[in-house]
Short mmCIF file of C-alpha atoms and ligand atoms in Angstrom, two decimals:
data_model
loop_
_atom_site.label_atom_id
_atom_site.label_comp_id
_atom_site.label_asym_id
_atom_site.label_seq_id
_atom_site.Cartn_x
_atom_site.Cartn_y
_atom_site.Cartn_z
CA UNK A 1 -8.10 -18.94 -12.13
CA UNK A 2 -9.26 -19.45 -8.57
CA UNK A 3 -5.96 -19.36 -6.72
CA UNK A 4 -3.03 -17.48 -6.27
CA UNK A 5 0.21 -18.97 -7.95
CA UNK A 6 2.76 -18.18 -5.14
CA UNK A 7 2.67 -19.34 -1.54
CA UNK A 8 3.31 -15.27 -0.87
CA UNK A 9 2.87 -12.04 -1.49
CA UNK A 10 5.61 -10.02 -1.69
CA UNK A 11 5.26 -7.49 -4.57
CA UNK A 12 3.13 -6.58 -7.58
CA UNK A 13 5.57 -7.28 -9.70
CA UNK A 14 5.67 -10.27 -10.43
CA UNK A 15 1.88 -10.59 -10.16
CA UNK A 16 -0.48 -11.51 -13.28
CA UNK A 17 -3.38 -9.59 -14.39
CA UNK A 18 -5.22 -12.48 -13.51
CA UNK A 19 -4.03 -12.85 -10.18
CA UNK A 20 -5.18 -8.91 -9.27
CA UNK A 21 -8.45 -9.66 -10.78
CA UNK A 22 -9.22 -12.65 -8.23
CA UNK A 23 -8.11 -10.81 -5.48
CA UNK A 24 -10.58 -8.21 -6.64
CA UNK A 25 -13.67 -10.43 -7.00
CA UNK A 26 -12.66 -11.66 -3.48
CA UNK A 27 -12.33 -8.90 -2.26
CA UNK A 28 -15.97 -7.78 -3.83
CA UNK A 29 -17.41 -10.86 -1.79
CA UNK A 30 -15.54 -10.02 1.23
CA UNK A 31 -16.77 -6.00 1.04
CA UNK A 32 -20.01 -7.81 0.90
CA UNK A 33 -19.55 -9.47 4.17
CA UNK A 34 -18.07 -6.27 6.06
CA UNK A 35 -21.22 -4.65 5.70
CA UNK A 36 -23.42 -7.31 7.27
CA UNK A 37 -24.42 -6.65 10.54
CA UNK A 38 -22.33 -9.93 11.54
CA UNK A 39 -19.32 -8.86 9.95
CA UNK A 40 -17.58 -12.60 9.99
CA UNK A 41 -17.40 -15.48 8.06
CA UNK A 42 -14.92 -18.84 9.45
CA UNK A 43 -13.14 -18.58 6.25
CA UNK A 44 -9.60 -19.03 8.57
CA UNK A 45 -10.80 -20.44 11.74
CA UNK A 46 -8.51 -22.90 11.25
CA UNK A 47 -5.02 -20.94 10.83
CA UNK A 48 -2.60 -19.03 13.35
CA UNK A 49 -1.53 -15.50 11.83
CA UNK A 50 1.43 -13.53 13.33
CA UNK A 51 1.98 -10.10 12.11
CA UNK A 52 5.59 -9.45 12.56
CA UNK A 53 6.17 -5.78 12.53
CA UNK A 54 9.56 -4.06 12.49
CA UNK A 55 8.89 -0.39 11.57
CA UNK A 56 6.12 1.70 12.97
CA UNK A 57 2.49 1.23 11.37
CA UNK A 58 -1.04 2.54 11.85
CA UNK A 59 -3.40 1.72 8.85
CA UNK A 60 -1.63 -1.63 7.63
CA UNK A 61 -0.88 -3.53 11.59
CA UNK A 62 -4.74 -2.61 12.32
CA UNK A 63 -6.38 -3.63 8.89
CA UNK A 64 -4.37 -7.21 8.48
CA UNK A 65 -5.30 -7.39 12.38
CA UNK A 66 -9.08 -6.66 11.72
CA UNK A 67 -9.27 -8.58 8.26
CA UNK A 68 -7.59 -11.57 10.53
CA UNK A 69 -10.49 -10.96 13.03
CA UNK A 70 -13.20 -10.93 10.20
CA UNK A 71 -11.85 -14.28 9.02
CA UNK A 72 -11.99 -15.91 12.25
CA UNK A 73 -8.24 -17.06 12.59
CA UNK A 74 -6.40 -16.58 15.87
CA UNK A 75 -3.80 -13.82 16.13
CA UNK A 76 -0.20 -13.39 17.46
CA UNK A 77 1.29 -9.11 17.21
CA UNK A 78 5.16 -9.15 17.22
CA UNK A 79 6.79 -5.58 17.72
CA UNK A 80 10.51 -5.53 17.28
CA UNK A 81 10.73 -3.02 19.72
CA UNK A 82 9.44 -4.99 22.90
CA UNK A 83 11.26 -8.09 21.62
CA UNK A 84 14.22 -10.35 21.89
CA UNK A 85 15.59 -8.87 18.67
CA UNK A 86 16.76 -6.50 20.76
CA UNK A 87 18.84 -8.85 22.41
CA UNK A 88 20.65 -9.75 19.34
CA UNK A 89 18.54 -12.28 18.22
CA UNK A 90 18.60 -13.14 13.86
CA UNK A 91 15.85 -12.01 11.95
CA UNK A 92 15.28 -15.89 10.76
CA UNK A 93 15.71 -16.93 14.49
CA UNK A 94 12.81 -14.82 15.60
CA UNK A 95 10.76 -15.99 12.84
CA UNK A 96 11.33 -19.34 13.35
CA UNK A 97 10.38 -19.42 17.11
CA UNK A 98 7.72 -17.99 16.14
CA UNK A 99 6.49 -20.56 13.47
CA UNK A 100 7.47 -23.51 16.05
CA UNK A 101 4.52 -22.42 18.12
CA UNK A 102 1.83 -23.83 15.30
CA UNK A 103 1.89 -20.17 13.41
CA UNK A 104 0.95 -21.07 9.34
CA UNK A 105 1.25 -17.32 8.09
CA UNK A 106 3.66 -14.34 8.87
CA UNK A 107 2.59 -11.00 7.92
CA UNK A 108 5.66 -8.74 8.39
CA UNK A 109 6.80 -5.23 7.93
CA UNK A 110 10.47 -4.46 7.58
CA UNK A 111 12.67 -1.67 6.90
CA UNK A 112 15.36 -3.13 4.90
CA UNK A 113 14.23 -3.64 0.83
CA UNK A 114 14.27 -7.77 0.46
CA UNK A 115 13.61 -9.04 4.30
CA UNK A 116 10.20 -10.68 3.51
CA UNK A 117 11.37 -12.44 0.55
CA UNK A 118 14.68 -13.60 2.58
CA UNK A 119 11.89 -15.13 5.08
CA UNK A 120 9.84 -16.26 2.56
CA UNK A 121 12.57 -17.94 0.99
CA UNK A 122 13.53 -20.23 3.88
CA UNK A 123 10.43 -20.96 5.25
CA UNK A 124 7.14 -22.94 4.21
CA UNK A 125 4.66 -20.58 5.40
CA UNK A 126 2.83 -18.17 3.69
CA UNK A 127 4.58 -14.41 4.08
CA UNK A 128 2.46 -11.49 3.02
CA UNK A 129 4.53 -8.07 2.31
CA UNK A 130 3.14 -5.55 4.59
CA UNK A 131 5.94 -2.68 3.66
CA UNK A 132 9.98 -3.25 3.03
CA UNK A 133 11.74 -0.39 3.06
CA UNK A 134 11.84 1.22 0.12
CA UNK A 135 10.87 -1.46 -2.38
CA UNK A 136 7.52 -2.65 -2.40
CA UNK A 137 3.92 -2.32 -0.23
CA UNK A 138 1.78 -4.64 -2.57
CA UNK A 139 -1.45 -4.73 -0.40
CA UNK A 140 -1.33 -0.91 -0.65
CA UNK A 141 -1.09 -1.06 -4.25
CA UNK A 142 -4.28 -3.54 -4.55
CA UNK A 143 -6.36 -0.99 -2.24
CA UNK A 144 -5.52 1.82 -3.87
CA UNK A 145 -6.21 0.69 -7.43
CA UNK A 146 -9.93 -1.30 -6.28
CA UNK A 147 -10.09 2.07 -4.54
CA UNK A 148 -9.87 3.42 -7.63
CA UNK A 149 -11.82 1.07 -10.26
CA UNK A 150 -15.08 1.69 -7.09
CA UNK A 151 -14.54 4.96 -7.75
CA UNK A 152 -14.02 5.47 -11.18
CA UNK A 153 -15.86 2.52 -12.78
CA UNK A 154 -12.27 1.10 -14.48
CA UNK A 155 -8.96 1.78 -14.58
CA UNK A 156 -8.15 0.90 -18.10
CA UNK A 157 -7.15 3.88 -19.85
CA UNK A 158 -7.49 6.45 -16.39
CA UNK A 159 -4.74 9.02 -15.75
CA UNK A 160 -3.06 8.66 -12.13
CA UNK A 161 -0.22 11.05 -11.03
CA UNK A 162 1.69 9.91 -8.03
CA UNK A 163 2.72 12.66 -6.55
CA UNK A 164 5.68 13.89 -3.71
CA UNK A 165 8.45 11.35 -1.79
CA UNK A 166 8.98 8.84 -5.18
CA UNK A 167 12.25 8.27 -4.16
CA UNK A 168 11.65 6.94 -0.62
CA UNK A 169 8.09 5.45 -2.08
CA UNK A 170 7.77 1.47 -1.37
CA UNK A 171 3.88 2.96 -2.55
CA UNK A 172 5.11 4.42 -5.63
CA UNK A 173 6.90 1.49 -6.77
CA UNK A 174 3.94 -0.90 -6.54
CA UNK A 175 1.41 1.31 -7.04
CA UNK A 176 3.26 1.44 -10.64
CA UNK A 177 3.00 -2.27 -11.34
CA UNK A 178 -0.42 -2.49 -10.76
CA UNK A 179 -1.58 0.69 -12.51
CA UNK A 180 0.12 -0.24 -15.52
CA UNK A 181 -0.99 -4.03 -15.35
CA UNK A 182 -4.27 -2.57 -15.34
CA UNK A 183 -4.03 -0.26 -18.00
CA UNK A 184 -3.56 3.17 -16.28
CA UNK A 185 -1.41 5.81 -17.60
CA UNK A 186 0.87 6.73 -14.84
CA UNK A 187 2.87 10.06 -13.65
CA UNK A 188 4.90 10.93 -11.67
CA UNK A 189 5.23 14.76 -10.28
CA UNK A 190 7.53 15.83 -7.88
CA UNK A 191 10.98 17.77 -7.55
CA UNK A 192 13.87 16.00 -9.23
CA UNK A 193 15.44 15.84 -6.20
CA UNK A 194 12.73 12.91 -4.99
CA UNK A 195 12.18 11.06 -8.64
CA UNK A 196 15.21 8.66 -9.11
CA UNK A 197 16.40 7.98 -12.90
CA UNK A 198 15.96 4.84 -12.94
CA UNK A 199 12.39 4.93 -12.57
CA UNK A 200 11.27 6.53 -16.12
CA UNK A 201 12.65 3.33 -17.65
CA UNK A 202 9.39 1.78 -16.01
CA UNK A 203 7.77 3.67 -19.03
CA UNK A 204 5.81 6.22 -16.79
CA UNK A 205 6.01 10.53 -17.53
CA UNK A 206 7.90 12.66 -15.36
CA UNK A 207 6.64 16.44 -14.87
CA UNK A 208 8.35 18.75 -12.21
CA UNK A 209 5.19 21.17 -12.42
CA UNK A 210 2.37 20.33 -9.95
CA UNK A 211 -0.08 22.51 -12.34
CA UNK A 212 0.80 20.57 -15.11
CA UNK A 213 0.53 17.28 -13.56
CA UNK A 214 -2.96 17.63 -12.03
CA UNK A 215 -4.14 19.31 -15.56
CA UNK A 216 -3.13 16.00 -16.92
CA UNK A 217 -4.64 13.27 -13.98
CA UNK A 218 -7.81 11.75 -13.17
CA UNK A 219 -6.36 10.66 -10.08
CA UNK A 220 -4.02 12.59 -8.14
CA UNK A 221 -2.23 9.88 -5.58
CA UNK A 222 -0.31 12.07 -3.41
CA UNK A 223 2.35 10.85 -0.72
CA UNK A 224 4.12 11.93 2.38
CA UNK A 225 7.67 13.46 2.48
CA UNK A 226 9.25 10.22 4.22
CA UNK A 227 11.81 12.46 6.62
CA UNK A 228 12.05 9.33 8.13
CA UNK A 229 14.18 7.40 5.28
CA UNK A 230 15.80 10.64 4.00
CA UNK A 231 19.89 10.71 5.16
CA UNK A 232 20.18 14.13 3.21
CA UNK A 233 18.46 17.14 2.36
CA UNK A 234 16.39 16.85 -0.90
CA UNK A 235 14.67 20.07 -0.48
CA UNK A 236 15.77 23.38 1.42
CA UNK A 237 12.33 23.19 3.44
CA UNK A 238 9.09 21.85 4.22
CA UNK A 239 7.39 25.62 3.90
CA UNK A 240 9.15 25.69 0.30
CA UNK A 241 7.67 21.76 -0.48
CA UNK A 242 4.63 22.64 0.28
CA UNK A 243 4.72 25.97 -1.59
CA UNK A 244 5.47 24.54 -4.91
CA UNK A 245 4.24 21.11 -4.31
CA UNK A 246 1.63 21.40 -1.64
CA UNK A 247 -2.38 20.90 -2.97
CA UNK A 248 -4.71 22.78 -1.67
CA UNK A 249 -8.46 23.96 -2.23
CA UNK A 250 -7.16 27.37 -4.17
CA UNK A 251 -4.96 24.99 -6.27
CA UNK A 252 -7.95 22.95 -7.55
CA UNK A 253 -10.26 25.84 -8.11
CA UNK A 254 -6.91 27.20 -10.58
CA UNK A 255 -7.19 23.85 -12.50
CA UNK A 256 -10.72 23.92 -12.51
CA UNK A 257 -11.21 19.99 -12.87
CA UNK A 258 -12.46 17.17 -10.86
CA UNK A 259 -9.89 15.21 -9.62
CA UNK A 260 -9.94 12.45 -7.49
CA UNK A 261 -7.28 12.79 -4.05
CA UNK A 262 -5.92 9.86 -2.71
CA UNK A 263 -2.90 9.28 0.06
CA UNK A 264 -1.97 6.50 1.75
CA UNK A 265 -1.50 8.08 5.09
CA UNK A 266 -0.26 9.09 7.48
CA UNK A 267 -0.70 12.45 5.83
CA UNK A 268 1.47 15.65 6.59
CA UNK A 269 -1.81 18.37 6.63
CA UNK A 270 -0.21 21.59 5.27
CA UNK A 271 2.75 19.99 4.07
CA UNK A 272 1.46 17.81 0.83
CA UNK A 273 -2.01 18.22 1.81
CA UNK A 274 -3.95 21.12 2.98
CA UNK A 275 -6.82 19.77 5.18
CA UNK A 276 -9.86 22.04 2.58
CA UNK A 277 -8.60 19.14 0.05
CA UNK A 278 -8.21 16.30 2.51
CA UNK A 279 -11.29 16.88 4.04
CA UNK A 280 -13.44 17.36 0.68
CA UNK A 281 -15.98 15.60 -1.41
CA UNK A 282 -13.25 14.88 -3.92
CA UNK A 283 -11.08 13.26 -1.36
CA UNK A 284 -11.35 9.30 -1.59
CA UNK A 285 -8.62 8.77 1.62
CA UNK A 286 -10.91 7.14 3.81
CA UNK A 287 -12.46 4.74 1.06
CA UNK A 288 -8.71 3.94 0.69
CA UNK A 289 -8.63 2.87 4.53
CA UNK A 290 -11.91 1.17 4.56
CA UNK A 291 -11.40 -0.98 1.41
CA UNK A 292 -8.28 -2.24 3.09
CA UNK A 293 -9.64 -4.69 5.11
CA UNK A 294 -11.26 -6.19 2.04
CA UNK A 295 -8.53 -6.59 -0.08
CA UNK A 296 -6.45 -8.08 2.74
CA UNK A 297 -9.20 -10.68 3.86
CA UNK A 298 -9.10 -11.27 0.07
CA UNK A 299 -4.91 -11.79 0.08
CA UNK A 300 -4.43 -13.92 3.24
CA UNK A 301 -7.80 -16.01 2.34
CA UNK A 302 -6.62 -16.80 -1.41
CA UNK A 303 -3.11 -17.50 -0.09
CA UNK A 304 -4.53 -20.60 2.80
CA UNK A 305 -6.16 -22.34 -0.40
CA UNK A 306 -2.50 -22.93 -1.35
CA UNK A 307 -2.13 -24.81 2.01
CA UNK A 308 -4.92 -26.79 1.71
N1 CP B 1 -0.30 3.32 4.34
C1 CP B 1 0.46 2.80 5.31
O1 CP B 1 1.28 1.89 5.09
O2 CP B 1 0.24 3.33 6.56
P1 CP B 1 0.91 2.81 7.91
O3 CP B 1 2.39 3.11 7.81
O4 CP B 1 0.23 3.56 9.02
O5 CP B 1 0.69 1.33 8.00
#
């Protein structure tokens, strides 16, 4: 296989084994590249990229921005907030006028579950998932798991707990798909409050105890509470989240086992992470981060040869 089978990418789920694998040895060629000192290869000189962002982002809006950059195609940045969406303007209007000005790929983030594959859907460019809503953040997913083969050696086999916010996860959800596609045994650890019921029918474990959990995992992936996306209380307070959920260094030395720490940021320090794990030599965070740009030079590339 040397290409991608969909003009998009809007989830892991319906994404082979196959299809992960290329974007992995891609990405392997393009980690290559990124730590030349000419950090650039032409790859897209020839394509216009808008990244069309409706909910706030740090990490993702800067990585596709700088894997863009790497790849040598020209840019456009769309933020809802400065925009005519404001003035009432559709969501397929504003795309539109965008792609009318010679764009060939949209990278968008929205908040409602389904907007990128609405866009997708009624256009003939390329849309890459960069976060909707709740539902699914596949390029997160991909770095996270490479993240984790780097780190590990494989993932076949590996024990990951996901642990915190499943409930308001779009992380969770496709950080599931592509553990299991790989092999992974996957938990999930958090109050019941935040683990839906749905979600043990996607044949992962469910433990309430935090102990228990990171007895159990290679891999602890821990997330943020999203306050953000919460209309209710799930929890009677942060203090008692982070007192029976919280990691910390004291914790780890109580488990006694190496464990690798991941999050995909922004992280709440003291709230789901204390900064004496965060900070540590177990802590693969910023690995996350870097291998980001990779993986997303790997997507967007992969998805032009479909153009061609
Ligand atoms: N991991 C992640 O999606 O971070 P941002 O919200 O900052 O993009």
């Amino acid at each position: 296989m040397d290409k991608l089978l969909s003009k998009d990418l809007l989830g892991i789920r319906n994404l082979s084994v196959e299809e992960i694998k290329l974007i992995f040895d891609t990405a392997d060629k393009f980690k290559e590249v990124l730590n030349r000192p000419i950090k650039k290869v032409p790859s897209l000189r020839h394509l216009t990229i808008a990244n069309v962002f409706f909910e706030n982002s740090t990490r993702t809006k800067l990585s596709f921005e700088l894997a863009q950059k790497r790849l040598s195609a020209d840019i456009i940045n769309f933020s809802s907030s400065v925009s005519s969406v404001k003035k009432g303007e559709s969501l397929l209007d504003t795309i539109n006028n965008i792609l009318v000005m010679k764009v060939d790929m949209i990278v968008m983030r929205h908040p409602n579950p389904g907007a990128p594959h609405f866009v997708a859907k009624n256009i003939d460019a390329s849309v890459v998932n960069a976060g909707d809503g709740t539902h699914e953040h596949p390029t997160q997913a991909l770095l996270d798991s490479y993240t984790i083969r780097e780190k590990l050696g494989k993932i076949k086999n590996k024990k990951i707990a996901i642990i915190g916010d499943i409930a308001h996860s779009r992380v969770a959800i496709s950080n599931i798909y592509a553990l299991q596609k790989l092999g992974a045994k996957v938990m999930l650890c958090g109050p019941s409050t935040l683990i839906p019921k749905y979600i043990s029918s996607m044949g992962v474990q469910i433990e309430n105890n935090i102990e228990n959990a990171l007895k159990w995992c290679d891999v602890a992936n821990v997330l943020r509470i999203q306050l953000e996306r919460q209309k209710n209380k799930f929890f009677p307070s942060l203090r008692e989240y982070s007192l029976y959920y919280g990691i910390n260094k004291k914790l780890l030395e109580k488990i006694n086992k190496d464990i690798v720490i991941m999050h995909p940021g922004p992280i709440n320090r003291g709230v789901e992470l204390n900064s004496d794990v965060a900070d540590s030599n177990n802590s693969i965070i910023l690995d996350q981060v870097e291998n980001g740009v990779a993986i997303r030079m790997a997507v967007m590339y992969l998805l032009s040869l479909n153009k061609v």
